[in-house]
Coordinates of C-alpha atoms in Angstrom, one line a residue:
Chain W
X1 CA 160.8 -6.4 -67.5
X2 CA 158.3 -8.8 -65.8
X3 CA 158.3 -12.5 -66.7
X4 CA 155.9 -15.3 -65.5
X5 CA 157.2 -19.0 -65.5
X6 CA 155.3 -22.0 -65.9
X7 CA 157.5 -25.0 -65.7
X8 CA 155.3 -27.5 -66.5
X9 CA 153.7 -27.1 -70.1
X10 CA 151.4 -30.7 -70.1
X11 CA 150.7 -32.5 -67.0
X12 CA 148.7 -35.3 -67.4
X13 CA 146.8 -36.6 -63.8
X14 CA 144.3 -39.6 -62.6
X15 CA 140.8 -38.0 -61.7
X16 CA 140.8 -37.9 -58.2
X17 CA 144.4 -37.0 -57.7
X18 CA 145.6 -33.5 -56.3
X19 CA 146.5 -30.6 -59.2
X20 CA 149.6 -28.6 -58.3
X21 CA 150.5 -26.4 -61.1
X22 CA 153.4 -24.3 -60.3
X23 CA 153.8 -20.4 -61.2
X24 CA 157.0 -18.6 -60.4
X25 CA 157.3 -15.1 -61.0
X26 CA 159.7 -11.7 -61.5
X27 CA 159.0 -8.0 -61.2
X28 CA 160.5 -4.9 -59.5
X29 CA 156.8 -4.1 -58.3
X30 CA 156.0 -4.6 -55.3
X31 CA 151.8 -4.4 -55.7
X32 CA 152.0 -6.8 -58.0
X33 CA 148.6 -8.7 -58.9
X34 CA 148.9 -12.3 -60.2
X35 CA 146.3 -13.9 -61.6
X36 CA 145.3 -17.5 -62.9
X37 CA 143.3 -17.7 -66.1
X38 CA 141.7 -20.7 -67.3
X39 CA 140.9 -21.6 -71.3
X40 CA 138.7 -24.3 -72.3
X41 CA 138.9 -25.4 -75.8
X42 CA 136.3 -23.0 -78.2
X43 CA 135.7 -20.9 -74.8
X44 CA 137.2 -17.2 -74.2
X45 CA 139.9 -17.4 -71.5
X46 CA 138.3 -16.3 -68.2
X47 CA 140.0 -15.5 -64.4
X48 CA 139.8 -18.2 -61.9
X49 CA 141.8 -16.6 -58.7
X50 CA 143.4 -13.4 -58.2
X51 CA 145.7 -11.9 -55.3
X52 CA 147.8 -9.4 -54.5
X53 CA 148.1 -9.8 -50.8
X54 CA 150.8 -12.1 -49.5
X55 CA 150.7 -15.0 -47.8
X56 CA 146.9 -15.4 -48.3
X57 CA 144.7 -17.9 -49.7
X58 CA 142.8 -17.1 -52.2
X59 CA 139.9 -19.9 -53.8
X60 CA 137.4 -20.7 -56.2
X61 CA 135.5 -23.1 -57.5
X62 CA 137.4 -25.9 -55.6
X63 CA 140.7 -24.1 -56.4
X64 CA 143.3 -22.5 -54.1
X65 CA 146.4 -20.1 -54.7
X66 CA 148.7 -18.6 -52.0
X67 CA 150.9 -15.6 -53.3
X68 CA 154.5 -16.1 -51.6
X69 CA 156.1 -12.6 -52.0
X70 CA 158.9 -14.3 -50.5
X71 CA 159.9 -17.0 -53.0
X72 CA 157.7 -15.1 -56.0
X73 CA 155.4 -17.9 -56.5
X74 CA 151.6 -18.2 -56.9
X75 CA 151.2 -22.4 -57.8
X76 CA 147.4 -23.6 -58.2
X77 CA 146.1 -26.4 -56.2
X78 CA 143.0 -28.4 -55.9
X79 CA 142.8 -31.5 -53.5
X80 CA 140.9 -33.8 -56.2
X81 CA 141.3 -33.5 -60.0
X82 CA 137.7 -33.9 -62.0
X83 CA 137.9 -34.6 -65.8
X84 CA 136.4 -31.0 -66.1
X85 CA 138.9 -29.4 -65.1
X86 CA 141.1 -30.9 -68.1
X87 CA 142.1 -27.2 -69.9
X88 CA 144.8 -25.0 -70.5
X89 CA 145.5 -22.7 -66.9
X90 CA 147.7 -20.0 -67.5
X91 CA 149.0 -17.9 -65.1
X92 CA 149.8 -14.2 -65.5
X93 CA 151.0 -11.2 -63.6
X94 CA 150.0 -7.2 -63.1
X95 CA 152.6 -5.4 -61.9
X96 CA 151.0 -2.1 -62.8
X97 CA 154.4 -0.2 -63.4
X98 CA 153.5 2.2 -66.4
X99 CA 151.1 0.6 -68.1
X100 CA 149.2 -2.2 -66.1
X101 CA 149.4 -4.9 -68.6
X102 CA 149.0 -8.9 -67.9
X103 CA 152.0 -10.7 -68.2
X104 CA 151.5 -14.3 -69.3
X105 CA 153.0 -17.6 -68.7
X106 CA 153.2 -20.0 -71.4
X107 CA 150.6 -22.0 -69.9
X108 CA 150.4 -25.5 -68.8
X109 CA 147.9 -27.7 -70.3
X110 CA 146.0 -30.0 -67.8
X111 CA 144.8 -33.6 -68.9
X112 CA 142.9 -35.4 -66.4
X113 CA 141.9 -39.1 -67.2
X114 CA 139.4 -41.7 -65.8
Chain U
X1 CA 125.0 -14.1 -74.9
X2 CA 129.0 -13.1 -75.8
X3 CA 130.1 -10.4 -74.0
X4 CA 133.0 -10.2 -76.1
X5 CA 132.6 -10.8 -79.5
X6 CA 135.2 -10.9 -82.0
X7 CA 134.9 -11.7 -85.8
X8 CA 135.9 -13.6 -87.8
X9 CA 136.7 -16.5 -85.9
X10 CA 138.8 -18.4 -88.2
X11 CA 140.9 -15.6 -91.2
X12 CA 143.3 -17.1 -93.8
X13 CA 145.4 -14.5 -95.3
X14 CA 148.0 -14.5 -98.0
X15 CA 151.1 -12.5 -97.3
X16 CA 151.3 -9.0 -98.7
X17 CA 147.8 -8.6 -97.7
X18 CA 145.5 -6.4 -95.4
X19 CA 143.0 -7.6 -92.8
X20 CA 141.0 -6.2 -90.3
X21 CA 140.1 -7.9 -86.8
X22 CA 137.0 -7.0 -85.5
X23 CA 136.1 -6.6 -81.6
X24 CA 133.0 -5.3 -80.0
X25 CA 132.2 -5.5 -76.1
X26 CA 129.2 -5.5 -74.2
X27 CA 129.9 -5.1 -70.7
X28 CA 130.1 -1.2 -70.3
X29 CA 134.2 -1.5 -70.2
X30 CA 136.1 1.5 -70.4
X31 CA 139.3 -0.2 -70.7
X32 CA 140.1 -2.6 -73.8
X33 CA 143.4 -4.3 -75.3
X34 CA 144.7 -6.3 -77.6
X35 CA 146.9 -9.8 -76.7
X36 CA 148.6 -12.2 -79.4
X37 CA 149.5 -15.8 -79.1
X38 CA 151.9 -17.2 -82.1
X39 CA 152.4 -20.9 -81.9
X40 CA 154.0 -22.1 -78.7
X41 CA 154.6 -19.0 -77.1
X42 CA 152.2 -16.9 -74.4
X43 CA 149.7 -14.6 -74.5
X44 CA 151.2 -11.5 -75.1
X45 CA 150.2 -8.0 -74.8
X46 CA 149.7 -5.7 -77.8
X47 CA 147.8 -2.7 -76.9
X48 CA 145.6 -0.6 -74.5
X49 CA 143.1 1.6 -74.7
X50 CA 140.8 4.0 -72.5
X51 CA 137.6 5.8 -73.5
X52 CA 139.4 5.5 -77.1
X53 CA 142.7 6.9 -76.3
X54 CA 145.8 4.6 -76.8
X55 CA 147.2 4.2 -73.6
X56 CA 150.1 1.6 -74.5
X57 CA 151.7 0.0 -77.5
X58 CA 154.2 -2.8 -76.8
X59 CA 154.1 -3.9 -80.7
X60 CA 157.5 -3.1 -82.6
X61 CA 155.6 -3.1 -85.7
X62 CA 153.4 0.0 -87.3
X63 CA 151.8 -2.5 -89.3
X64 CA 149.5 -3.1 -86.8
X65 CA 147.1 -0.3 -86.1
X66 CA 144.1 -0.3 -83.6
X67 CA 140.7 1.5 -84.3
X68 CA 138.7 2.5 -82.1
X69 CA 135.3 4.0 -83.9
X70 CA 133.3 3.5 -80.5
X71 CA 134.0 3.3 -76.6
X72 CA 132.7 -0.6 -76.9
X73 CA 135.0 -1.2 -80.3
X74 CA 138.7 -1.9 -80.7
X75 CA 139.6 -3.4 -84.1
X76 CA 143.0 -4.3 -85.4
X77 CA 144.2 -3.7 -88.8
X78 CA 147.5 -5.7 -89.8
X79 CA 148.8 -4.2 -92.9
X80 CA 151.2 -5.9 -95.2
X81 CA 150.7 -9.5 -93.5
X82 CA 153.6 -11.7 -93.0
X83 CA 153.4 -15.3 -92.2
X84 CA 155.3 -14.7 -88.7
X85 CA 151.7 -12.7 -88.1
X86 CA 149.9 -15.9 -88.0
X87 CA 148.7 -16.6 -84.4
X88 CA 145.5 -16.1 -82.5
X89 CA 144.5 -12.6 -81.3
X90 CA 142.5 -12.4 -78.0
X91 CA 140.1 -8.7 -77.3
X92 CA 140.2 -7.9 -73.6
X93 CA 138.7 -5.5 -71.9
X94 CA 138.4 -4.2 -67.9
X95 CA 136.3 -1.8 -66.2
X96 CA 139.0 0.6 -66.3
X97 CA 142.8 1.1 -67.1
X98 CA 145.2 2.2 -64.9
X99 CA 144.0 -0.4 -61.8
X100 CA 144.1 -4.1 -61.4
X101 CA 141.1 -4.7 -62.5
X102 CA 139.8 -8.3 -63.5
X103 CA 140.8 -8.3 -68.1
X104 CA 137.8 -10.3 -69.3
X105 CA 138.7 -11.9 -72.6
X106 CA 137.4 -12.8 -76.1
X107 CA 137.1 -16.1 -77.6
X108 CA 139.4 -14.9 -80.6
X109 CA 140.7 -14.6 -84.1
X110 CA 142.7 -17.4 -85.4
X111 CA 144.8 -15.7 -88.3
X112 CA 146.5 -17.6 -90.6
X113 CA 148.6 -16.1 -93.1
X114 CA 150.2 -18.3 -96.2

């Protein structure tokens, strides 16, 4: 079945520093969608970037996501870390198949500090 | 104002019990599901629904039944509650099923069951 990994579970960064948070995934699809969800604490998770077309870049709100067909990966960057953007980014996966569910990575919680 | 709204927000259970998780949405969805998230694990997908028609069931379990009274509802009833049940359970919902739509969440139900 599909399966989205997300090595890092807390990373913890300077404000002003660059975010990578890395997103590996597997399916037999080969439309696959991924997507990268952000949850702020007492909020409802809500999409930050989606793509399905490789080797394209794909931003918002001051972050950026490239989906690598290739090597199956779809990291989140952002050149300069604010304390706002301290939250819990998941990243997830749509490989349509039979029933077009999202596949979830176990998130990775993002700390950024003064 | 919520799109999604799910009630309660907070439900403490004991085990043997019956509850019933509430969601309603408000943007004119077609397609809505359910996703759970136990303690250290991901989000993951339950069930699916379009125009009130169970469309997928991933859950091993018949304790857990969706309802769907309206197009804009999809409760959950969890009979016979275990403590393993304890977790947070997200509403979603899409414009449609069967694409690869945007899933716009819930801000959840945090069950706890003792």
């Amino acid at each position: 079945g599909d399966s989205v990994t997300q090595k890092e579970g807390l990373v913890t960064l300077t404000e002003g520093l660059p975010v990578m948070l890395n997103c590996t995934y597997q399916t037999i699809y080969s439309n696959a969608f991924l997507f990268w969800y952000v949850h702020y604490l007492n909020e409802s998770p809500r999409l930050l970037l989606k793509s399905s077309t490789d080797n394209k870049r794909t931003e918002h709100q001051g972050f950026h996501a490239t989906l690598h067909k290739s090597s199956s990966s779809f990291h989140l960057q952002k050149s300069s870390a604010q304390l706002s953007d301290s939250a819990l980014y998941y990243c997830a996966l749509n490989s349509g198949g039979s029933n077009y569910k999202l596949t979830f990575g176990k998130g990775t919680l993002l700390t950024v500090t003064p | 104002d919520p799109k999604i709204i799910q009630k309660p927000k907070y439900l403490v259970a004991v085990t043997g019990s019956e509850k019933i998780l509430i969601c309603e949405q408000y943007l004119g969805h077609n397609a809505m599901y359910w996703y759970r998230q136990s303690a250290k694990k991901p989000l993951e997908f339950m069930f699916s629904y379009s125009y009130q028609k169970l469309m997928d069931n991933q859950t091993a379990s018949s304790r857990f039944q969706p309802q769907s009274s309206k197009k804009n509802h999809l409760d959950l009833q969890i009979t016979a509650l275990k403590p393993d049940d304890s977790a947070t359970y997200f509403c979603a919902s899409s414009q449609d099923w069967g694409d690869f739509a945007e899933q716009f969440f819930g801000p959840g139900t945090r069950l706890t069951v003792l």
